[in-house]
XYZ file of C-alpha atoms in Angstrom:
670
model
C 61.747 68.945 62.635
C 63.596 69.852 59.470
C 65.299 66.494 59.322
C 62.133 64.778 60.029
C 60.528 66.593 56.884
C 63.538 65.720 54.762
C 63.403 61.980 55.708
C 59.619 61.982 55.182
C 59.913 63.383 51.665
C 62.885 61.050 50.910
C 60.736 58.082 51.829
C 57.727 58.984 49.700
C 59.403 60.505 46.578
C 60.172 57.197 45.053
C 56.481 56.486 44.991
C 56.265 59.232 42.386
C 58.132 56.949 40.029
C 55.442 54.449 40.123
C 52.910 57.006 38.934
C 55.025 58.223 36.211
C 55.688 54.645 35.028
C 52.023 53.784 35.122
C 50.967 56.686 32.993
C 53.217 55.161 30.151
C 51.128 51.964 30.300
C 53.802 49.322 30.250
C 52.841 45.740 29.738
C 53.109 44.980 33.460
C 51.198 47.827 35.342
C 49.842 46.396 38.542
C 47.143 48.439 40.211
C 47.347 50.993 37.346
C 47.920 53.948 39.792
C 47.366 56.717 37.235
C 44.605 58.849 38.819
C 43.752 59.936 42.517
C 41.302 57.156 42.970
C 43.688 54.316 41.874
C 46.605 55.984 43.786
C 44.505 56.118 46.946
C 43.587 52.431 46.485
C 47.163 51.468 45.942
C 48.497 53.505 49.014
C 45.777 51.914 51.186
C 46.391 48.496 49.839
C 42.657 48.176 49.221
C 43.212 44.956 47.211
C 44.111 43.127 50.333
C 41.488 42.023 52.871
C 41.293 43.951 56.183
C 40.823 42.449 59.687
C 39.221 43.700 62.783
C 41.601 45.070 65.564
C 39.956 46.171 68.713
C 36.367 44.795 68.424
C 34.887 42.203 66.144
C 33.224 38.820 65.554
C 34.156 35.272 66.306
C 34.355 33.169 63.153
C 31.029 31.485 64.037
C 29.184 34.801 64.435
C 26.093 35.208 62.257
C 25.434 38.300 59.991
C 22.405 40.408 61.234
C 22.556 43.111 58.655
C 24.645 44.650 55.853
C 25.518 48.370 55.543
C 27.846 50.554 53.471
C 31.406 50.717 54.671
C 32.694 53.049 51.883
C 32.083 54.183 48.387
C 34.528 53.561 45.597
C 35.100 56.072 42.859
C 36.280 55.718 39.353
C 37.653 58.557 37.053
C 35.677 59.183 33.884
C 36.700 61.607 31.146
C 35.243 64.584 32.940
C 34.826 63.688 36.517
C 35.051 61.124 39.381
C 31.887 59.053 39.937
C 30.860 56.352 42.321
C 31.301 52.859 40.898
C 30.034 50.922 43.850
C 30.143 50.407 47.587
C 32.123 48.133 49.909
C 29.822 46.201 52.215
C 29.927 46.551 55.973
C 28.741 43.448 57.707
C 27.144 43.746 61.074
C 27.363 40.570 63.257
C 25.350 39.433 66.239
C 26.595 41.262 69.214
C 26.573 38.110 71.442
C 29.337 36.586 69.317
C 31.617 39.621 69.187
C 34.526 40.263 71.465
C 37.247 42.821 72.203
C 40.584 42.199 70.575
C 39.178 39.597 68.022
C 41.819 37.100 66.892
C 39.655 34.203 65.597
C 37.494 36.159 63.188
C 37.789 34.783 59.723
C 34.769 32.688 58.449
C 36.839 31.180 55.597
C 36.210 27.364 55.917
C 40.007 26.640 55.719
C 40.611 29.198 58.430
C 37.874 27.766 60.619
C 39.446 24.325 60.355
C 42.799 25.660 61.185
C 41.462 27.669 64.259
C 39.986 24.525 65.673
C 43.267 22.562 65.168
C 45.329 25.312 66.896
C 43.052 25.556 69.875
C 41.848 21.837 70.018
C 38.144 22.861 69.473
C 35.736 20.162 68.603
C 33.621 20.439 65.396
C 30.561 22.211 67.004
C 32.483 23.894 69.871
C 32.198 27.713 69.874
C 35.348 29.680 70.721
C 35.450 31.601 73.943
C 37.623 34.578 74.852
C 40.286 32.293 76.490
C 40.641 30.638 73.079
C 40.826 33.960 71.449
C 43.697 34.905 73.621
C 45.231 31.450 73.276
C 45.379 31.816 69.507
C 46.902 35.339 69.791
C 49.803 34.125 72.031
C 50.240 30.661 70.436
C 49.934 31.468 66.804
C 50.099 35.150 66.125
C 52.799 36.031 68.608
C 54.408 32.643 69.126
C 54.360 31.026 65.818
C 54.190 34.145 63.533
C 56.691 36.445 65.325
C 58.799 34.843 68.094
C 59.515 31.816 65.952
C 60.897 34.063 63.347
C 62.910 36.124 65.825
C 64.527 32.844 67.003
C 65.059 31.724 63.447
C 67.267 34.688 62.900
C 69.256 34.629 66.314
C 68.967 31.035 67.646
C 68.614 28.739 64.589
C 66.236 27.346 61.988
C 65.285 23.702 61.391
C 64.795 23.987 57.611
C 62.961 26.022 54.988
C 59.858 23.898 54.957
C 56.880 25.901 55.902
C 56.189 25.820 59.738
C 59.639 24.723 60.549
C 60.640 25.149 64.121
C 63.486 27.082 65.645
C 66.619 25.357 66.873
C 68.036 25.378 70.289
C 71.442 23.906 71.313
C 69.692 20.825 72.459
C 68.588 20.262 68.860
C 72.242 19.729 67.774
C 71.405 16.390 66.053
C 71.158 16.602 62.310
C 69.432 14.454 59.930
C 71.716 12.052 57.849
C 73.947 13.819 55.313
C 71.709 12.638 52.548
C 68.596 14.462 53.875
C 70.155 17.251 55.944
C 68.781 20.480 54.574
C 71.236 23.255 53.909
C 68.519 25.590 55.274
C 69.110 23.953 58.681
C 71.103 26.830 60.412
C 72.320 26.296 63.953
C 73.597 29.307 65.753
C 73.661 27.692 69.177
C 71.643 30.822 70.548
C 74.934 32.788 70.821
C 73.483 35.829 68.871
C 70.369 35.720 70.985
C 72.203 35.635 74.201
C 74.677 38.443 73.207
C 71.584 40.562 72.121
C 70.012 40.041 75.459
C 73.227 41.103 77.212
C 73.214 44.230 74.971
C 69.670 44.935 75.821
C 70.196 44.928 79.516
C 73.460 46.807 79.208
C 71.864 49.570 77.255
C 69.023 49.752 79.768
C 71.509 50.369 82.502
C 73.765 52.810 80.777
C 71.727 54.706 78.130
C 67.986 54.727 79.166
C 66.861 57.171 76.579
C 68.617 55.069 73.849
C 67.101 52.009 75.200
C 63.616 53.333 74.961
C 64.027 54.505 71.449
C 65.390 51.161 70.239
C 62.824 49.297 72.254
C 59.970 51.298 70.675
C 61.442 50.548 67.255
C 61.767 46.783 68.164
C 58.170 46.549 69.515
C 56.496 48.582 66.778
C 58.073 46.680 63.935
C 57.621 43.402 65.846
C 55.019 42.545 68.490
C 52.787 45.503 67.713
C 52.926 44.859 63.957
C 52.009 41.165 64.603
C 48.970 42.213 66.667
C 48.017 44.893 64.051
C 48.228 42.519 61.141
C 46.038 40.084 62.939
C 47.173 37.166 60.792
C 44.813 34.409 59.769
C 45.775 30.799 60.622
C 46.701 29.833 57.095
C 49.399 31.649 55.141
C 50.544 30.808 51.591
C 54.212 31.193 52.623
C 56.352 32.126 55.656
C 56.123 35.848 56.542
C 59.318 36.502 58.348
C 60.414 39.243 55.975
C 57.553 41.407 57.479
C 59.369 41.867 60.735
C 62.839 42.861 59.336
C 62.796 46.170 61.248
C 62.398 44.346 64.504
C 65.399 42.112 63.678
C 67.541 45.098 62.754
C 66.788 46.600 66.247
C 67.796 43.309 67.830
C 70.961 43.291 65.774
C 71.857 46.666 67.216
C 71.502 45.162 70.728
C 73.964 42.446 69.636
C 76.481 45.162 68.827
C 75.957 46.714 72.058
C 76.360 43.290 73.812
C 79.618 42.802 72.120
C 80.808 46.175 73.302
C 79.686 45.528 76.749
C 81.321 42.058 76.968
C 84.483 43.628 75.394
C 84.666 46.099 78.017
C 84.650 43.332 80.723
C 86.981 41.075 78.938
C 89.636 43.868 78.409
C 90.510 43.456 82.017
C 91.286 39.770 81.648
C 94.295 37.906 80.061
C 91.940 36.087 77.719
C 90.844 39.300 75.886
C 93.206 38.878 73.112
C 91.538 35.451 72.179
C 87.876 36.124 73.140
C 87.477 39.608 71.664
C 88.142 38.491 67.984
C 85.850 35.611 68.482
C 83.047 37.880 69.697
C 83.608 40.568 67.142
C 84.271 38.434 64.092
C 83.159 34.889 65.121
C 79.439 35.575 65.451
C 78.862 37.330 62.107
C 81.199 34.844 60.376
C 79.464 31.797 61.840
C 76.099 33.189 60.812
C 77.377 33.913 57.246
C 78.858 30.382 56.921
C 75.515 28.903 58.164
C 73.330 30.901 55.803
C 75.519 31.019 52.765
C 74.808 27.487 51.343
C 71.004 28.036 51.392
C 71.090 31.675 50.123
C 73.551 31.165 47.381
C 71.759 31.294 43.999
C 74.937 30.750 41.951
C 74.019 28.565 38.903
C 70.370 28.172 39.936
C 68.481 28.558 36.697
C 65.509 26.014 36.980
C 62.879 28.625 37.835
C 63.573 30.260 34.446
C 64.099 26.823 32.776
C 60.753 25.659 33.986
C 59.046 28.825 32.826
C 60.547 28.471 29.447
C 59.376 24.887 29.317
C 55.803 25.954 30.062
C 55.823 28.798 27.327
C 57.374 26.382 24.922
C 54.443 23.994 25.473
C 51.933 26.644 24.250
C 50.780 26.961 20.710
C 51.410 30.226 18.849
C 49.307 33.266 20.021
C 48.090 31.270 22.951
C 46.347 32.548 26.142
C 47.939 31.215 29.300
C 46.061 31.572 32.688
C 48.290 31.428 35.704
C 47.307 31.380 39.402
C 49.381 34.021 41.188
C 52.652 35.800 41.571
C 54.981 32.823 42.003
C 53.966 30.994 38.923
C 53.641 34.266 36.847
C 56.805 36.284 37.402
C 59.268 33.818 35.899
C 57.080 33.847 32.746
C 56.989 37.722 32.599
C 60.792 37.707 33.111
C 61.274 35.680 29.951
C 58.909 37.857 27.970
C 60.067 41.200 29.294
C 63.787 40.612 29.625
C 64.571 37.936 27.057
C 61.824 38.680 24.594
C 60.880 34.893 24.651
C 57.297 33.914 23.427
C 55.792 37.292 23.561
C 53.032 36.106 21.381
C 51.625 34.304 24.514
C 49.335 36.424 26.607
C 49.956 35.502 30.230
C 46.830 36.184 32.286
C 46.979 36.176 36.097
C 43.623 34.651 37.133
C 43.875 36.057 40.730
C 44.157 39.645 39.222
C 40.922 39.091 37.308
C 38.966 40.188 40.442
C 40.167 43.803 39.832
C 38.894 46.217 37.180
C 42.254 47.661 36.351
C 43.634 44.231 35.139
C 40.647 43.294 33.099
C 40.736 46.713 31.344
C 44.389 46.098 30.477
C 43.275 43.024 28.429
C 41.882 45.521 25.841
C 45.394 46.738 25.010
C 48.011 45.192 22.696
C 51.175 44.048 24.338
C 54.083 43.067 22.040
C 52.717 40.484 19.548
C 49.576 39.752 21.652
C 46.581 41.436 20.162
C 43.900 43.102 22.457
C 40.747 41.469 23.429
C 37.260 42.689 22.581
C 35.460 41.723 25.674
C 31.657 41.431 25.670
C 31.319 43.562 28.902
C 32.471 47.159 28.985
C 34.597 48.787 31.639
C 31.548 49.867 33.594
C 30.409 46.249 34.121
C 33.761 45.306 35.538
C 34.120 48.252 38.042
C 35.369 47.476 41.470
C 32.729 47.044 44.205
C 30.190 47.014 41.446
C 27.194 44.657 41.081
C 29.176 42.004 39.316
C 32.052 41.533 41.849
C 30.288 38.377 43.103
C 27.328 36.708 41.186
C 25.393 34.689 43.702
C 23.598 31.681 42.319
C 19.846 31.512 42.399
C 18.980 28.283 40.577
C 16.039 29.139 38.356
C 17.329 27.271 35.315
C 18.573 23.821 36.278
C 19.321 22.873 32.742
C 21.774 25.773 32.334
C 21.751 29.190 30.668
C 23.251 30.405 27.501
C 26.141 32.466 28.817
C 26.484 34.647 25.728
C 22.841 35.779 26.253
C 23.501 36.248 29.930
C 26.401 38.487 29.231
C 24.196 40.616 27.061
C 21.638 40.906 29.835
C 24.408 42.056 32.166
C 25.534 44.577 29.767
C 22.050 45.945 29.523
C 21.737 45.994 33.270
C 18.502 44.075 32.975
C 16.286 44.312 36.062
C 15.552 40.536 36.139
C 19.145 39.939 37.367
C 19.166 42.725 39.990
C 18.729 42.144 43.735
C 18.447 45.240 45.790
C 20.545 45.611 49.021
C 19.701 47.305 52.355
C 22.042 50.202 51.453
C 20.105 51.261 48.353
C 22.442 49.498 46.101
C 22.080 46.227 44.147
C 23.985 43.150 43.035
C 23.425 40.741 40.095
C 22.652 37.057 40.316
C 23.558 34.030 38.216
C 20.176 32.145 37.638
C 21.826 28.715 37.089
C 24.858 26.786 38.296
C 25.275 25.282 34.728
C 26.767 27.556 32.172
C 26.185 26.828 28.519
C 28.856 27.919 25.964
C 28.145 27.518 22.253
C 31.251 26.588 20.505
C 30.365 26.440 16.897
C 29.712 23.081 15.098
C 31.701 19.882 14.375
C 32.612 18.371 11.050
C 29.048 17.139 10.693
C 27.645 20.609 11.279
C 26.285 19.380 14.637
C 26.402 22.271 17.208
C 28.948 22.016 20.017
C 27.822 23.035 23.360
C 29.891 23.111 26.606
C 28.237 22.762 29.893
C 30.427 24.209 32.745
C 29.428 23.968 36.331
C 30.140 26.590 38.938
C 31.865 25.389 42.141
C 30.336 26.764 45.375
C 27.355 29.163 45.706
C 28.657 31.999 43.643
C 30.832 32.976 40.643
C 33.585 35.668 41.336
C 34.349 38.439 38.910
C 37.400 36.426 37.927
C 35.303 33.544 36.515
C 33.012 35.966 34.816
C 35.987 37.674 33.080
C 37.523 34.336 32.338
C 34.324 33.172 30.435
C 34.107 36.520 28.752
C 37.633 36.062 27.431
C 36.742 32.503 26.250
C 33.544 33.687 24.435
C 35.028 36.807 22.893
C 38.050 34.864 21.788
C 35.715 32.534 19.831
C 38.438 29.790 19.780
C 40.739 31.830 17.574
C 43.611 31.566 20.062
C 44.425 28.324 22.035
C 43.466 28.780 25.718
C 45.695 27.145 28.303
C 45.703 26.787 32.148
C 48.617 25.904 34.429
C 48.022 23.604 37.439
C 47.228 26.481 39.934
C 44.690 28.407 37.707
C 42.966 25.227 36.701
C 42.184 24.469 40.338
C 41.299 28.055 41.367
C 39.057 29.082 38.470
C 35.817 28.383 40.443
C 34.531 26.285 37.532
C 34.629 22.506 36.810
C 36.975 22.735 33.823
C 38.425 19.108 33.923
C 35.959 17.621 31.504
C 37.037 20.124 28.885
C 40.793 20.315 29.357
C 43.589 18.201 27.709
C 46.938 17.849 29.404
C 49.822 18.975 27.061
C 52.797 18.755 29.326
C 52.742 20.995 32.207
C 49.871 23.008 30.677
C 46.164 22.205 30.189
C 44.379 23.195 27.044
C 40.829 24.144 26.994
C 38.688 22.441 24.330
C 35.098 22.714 23.343
C 34.790 18.851 23.402
C 33.915 16.924 26.634
C 36.321 14.293 27.441
C 34.707 10.658 27.160
C 35.588 9.810 30.820
C 34.290 13.152 32.012
C 37.647 13.825 33.691
C 41.055 15.126 32.886
C 42.414 13.845 29.500
C 45.931 13.547 28.395
C 47.406 14.157 24.770
C 49.883 11.426 24.994
C 52.180 12.151 22.237
C 52.123 16.022 22.634
C 52.567 15.670 26.351
C 55.536 13.221 25.882
C 57.135 15.661 23.432
C 56.642 18.783 25.764
C 57.964 17.028 28.800
C 60.869 15.091 27.304
C 61.989 16.880 24.096
C 61.179 20.523 24.666
C 62.025 20.688 28.402
C 65.373 21.332 30.145
C 66.065 19.643 33.441
C 69.819 19.927 33.322
C 69.972 22.286 36.257
C 68.564 19.753 38.554
C 71.546 17.565 38.079
C 73.919 20.155 39.518
C 74.745 18.900 43.069
C 76.184 22.400 43.909
C 72.869 24.124 43.473
C 70.388 24.398 46.427
C 66.764 24.317 45.599
C 64.559 25.647 48.438
C 61.324 23.881 49.390
C 58.635 26.481 48.721
C 59.901 28.010 45.444
C 61.304 24.845 43.782
C 60.044 21.527 45.310
C 56.541 22.629 46.171
C 55.794 24.796 43.142
C 57.924 23.287 40.272
C 59.831 20.036 40.904
C 56.920 18.052 42.470
C 54.261 19.208 39.861
C 56.600 18.320 37.048
C 57.173 14.825 38.636
C 53.324 14.502 38.941
C 53.027 15.306 35.216
C 55.314 12.382 34.244
C 53.302 10.082 36.608
C 49.955 11.143 34.936
C 51.321 10.663 31.498
C 52.840 7.241 32.364
C 49.433 6.098 33.946
C 47.686 7.387 30.777
C 50.005 5.260 28.504
C 49.411 2.319 30.660
C 45.595 2.860 30.310
C 46.004 3.178 26.539
C 47.824 -0.284 26.306
C 51.212 1.102 25.686
C 53.262 -0.105 28.703
C 56.601 0.148 26.860
C 55.991 3.952 26.370
C 54.958 4.266 30.117
C 58.221 2.516 31.148
C 60.242 4.851 28.887
C 58.480 7.988 30.394
C 59.088 6.744 34.052
C 62.833 5.883 33.395
C 63.328 9.334 31.921
C 61.721 10.884 34.948
C 63.777 8.943 37.440
C 66.970 9.749 35.611
C 66.233 13.464 35.499
C 63.979 14.343 38.387
C 64.870 12.032 41.216
C 68.530 12.646 41.591
C 70.084 11.441 44.891
C 70.622 15.094 46.103
C 66.960 16.069 45.387
C 64.415 15.778 48.114
C 61.798 13.006 47.563
C 57.986 13.612 47.599
C 54.743 11.693 47.372
C 55.479 11.294 43.775
C 58.135 8.822 44.597
C 55.410 6.520 45.772
C 53.166 7.096 42.691
C 56.126 6.389 40.256
C 57.099 3.320 42.344
C 53.621 1.829 42.113
C 53.524 2.429 38.346
C 57.068 0.876 37.906
C 56.031 -2.070 39.985
C 52.970 -2.601 37.714
C 55.331 -2.691 34.741
C 57.563 -5.286 36.370
C 60.418 -2.827 37.161
C 60.738 -3.574 40.896
C 64.423 -2.871 40.589
C 63.514 0.790 39.996
C 60.625 0.917 42.343
C 62.534 -0.192 45.503
C 65.025 2.810 45.569
C 62.168 5.240 45.217
C 60.290 3.819 48.111
C 63.364 3.378 50.282
C 64.372 6.952 49.756
C 61.058 8.141 50.591
C 60.827 6.159 53.762
C 64.219 7.290 55.015
C 63.371 10.905 54.379
C 60.053 10.961 56.266
C 61.187 8.594 58.887
C 64.107 11.074 59.754
C 61.418 13.830 59.921
C 59.291 11.719 62.411
C 62.342 10.682 64.429
C 63.479 14.275 64.808
C 59.883 15.330 65.840
C 59.861 12.715 68.549
C 63.269 13.690 69.821
C 62.257 17.296 70.031
C 58.897 16.498 71.414
C 57.146 18.256 68.427
C 53.705 17.265 67.022
C 54.110 14.713 64.263
C 53.209 15.631 60.744
C 50.411 13.314 59.559
C 51.787 13.321 55.935
C 55.201 12.230 57.238
C 53.606 9.399 59.017
C 51.426 8.220 56.196
C 54.220 8.441 53.489
C 56.631 6.557 55.784
C 54.136 3.851 56.483
C 52.993 3.457 52.976
C 56.510 3.231 51.517
C 57.397 0.627 54.164
C 54.350 -1.393 53.195
C 55.212 -1.160 49.497
C 58.825 -2.176 50.155
C 57.388 -5.268 51.877
C 55.104 -5.941 48.849
C 58.223 -5.566 46.637
C 60.062 -8.163 48.667
C 62.639 -5.780 50.094
C 64.630 -7.427 52.939
C 64.773 -4.204 54.970
C 60.979 -3.702 55.080
C 60.517 -5.505 58.394
C 63.188 -3.455 60.027
C 61.562 -0.234 58.728
C 58.050 -1.313 60.005
C 59.616 -2.127 63.336
C 61.238 1.365 63.439
C 57.931 3.038 62.773
C 56.322 0.875 65.511
C 58.815 2.377 67.995
C 57.840 5.899 66.807
C 54.198 5.152 67.510
C 55.095 3.632 70.783
C 56.974 6.823 71.838
C 53.892 8.849 71.257
C 51.982 6.813 73.909
């Protein structure tokens, strides 16, 4: 008991540091755990959505009533008071089940549920589908696949990559063989299973304790988390405790096999192989895709983005991955601390919005229209549902004043005795001063969907209170997750998009040609991409940085062509090919876009290699899927087909052979 208490205290004492740090109000103060209410919310992870465990609805269940799940409190100068309630939705009992696995009514999740369980568009899930999803996805895909990744082998670091068996020994060509393809020949897995059975026979109590740890941090945790069918990234790190338990069995397996081999003449050879060979081989397989030596492009790209912003700018980002490198530069290197980086996904929390009212480094505080009470968590402004009363739009500055006054015209009572506020129009009108002729400038922004989240409300409050004194920028992620149709009012300036009060003539995304070219070509540093010794993983680099930068170059080249400046478009594309399409870098759909643009400029000589590389890469993916009897990726098939077709249009002599190869792939599916 004494040691249990000691270890318990040792585990929780580090949390105290968070509370001490938060009370010093540093620039990065996530969750702001300074009082009992915020500490409780932080410890309970209340900012993350919950999921039903033992009894709950299917995704198609209808809501019958809404109650109060719990009350949220906030600290005032002299006491804690209720700030709002968290709704408790009661679903129709006929569409509820024990052990609910297919519960989320998010449209993207519903689509994925149907794909995983082969449900037609209007087909309702049954309990057999519920269990099928649990075994196929939550346990099979989201746990056992990860277990096999670590002890059998991993195909690549692309999301949803399969595990490797010894039968999957065939690699892709050297040009496209991912360093993240790790083949262990199932040896660690087999030795671990031997150790498991050996301990079961020799040390039953020890086996039970390790097995409990293995199950609780593995299968039980997977069932408890009740994962939705769409994740932003692979979640293998969640189950590290389970993998540690299995690693213990590997050591027991080596001991048990060693005891048998000591009786043989081959022990002098086999024992070192077992004891040193397994960890050494796993280290060799993992080293090249985990070695970060010389890998600087994440910081380089963040510096490129900050350098693209005007002095004292406001830069909205989408989430953690595209924000933390910017914070690193500001916090550690002191670079561009005049730019206020705002994480749009955090704008749905009161603690983050309130932090905007503080000065950080050279960034002055913001005087928001709404006070802290209006942004309280679980308050009436968390979600503003649209009730279209004014189709022509509403003056949003006046609307904010009504919210501040808690005007009864905006209130809708709930069944729990509380209320929420509405948005009386989908069109939001922002008055932005006047132009050179003293004509008033008015922006008309439309809300996507049927409601405006608190993040959108706070974003518009920032824009209004800023009064165009500081330039406002969005990165690609925040621009597409703001919940507002911003494209008609933003201008691309490199890898950032600047909000302006003027509507673009074509009612779509506009490009500042010269400034974008300067930011992408003169102010940016891509030298790290040329280092063949550096490995760039798919999720963090290709998906989030390299491909978006390539897309920006394609957009700029297309805009130059549309402006009647083909020579500049060619210069842009040649620069991109030379810096972003190195032979050792993985191709993407942007290869096809760049090839089409180069072809239109008469540069077929540059277009062919881009198409050929793209075809070879995706054909290899398709061929491997056929060999392993995996489901074909539709994007692989589309890009392989389109690149082969374009090679044919470009007069490439190998295009017929490539089309025939794709025909064989299709034939094998039948």
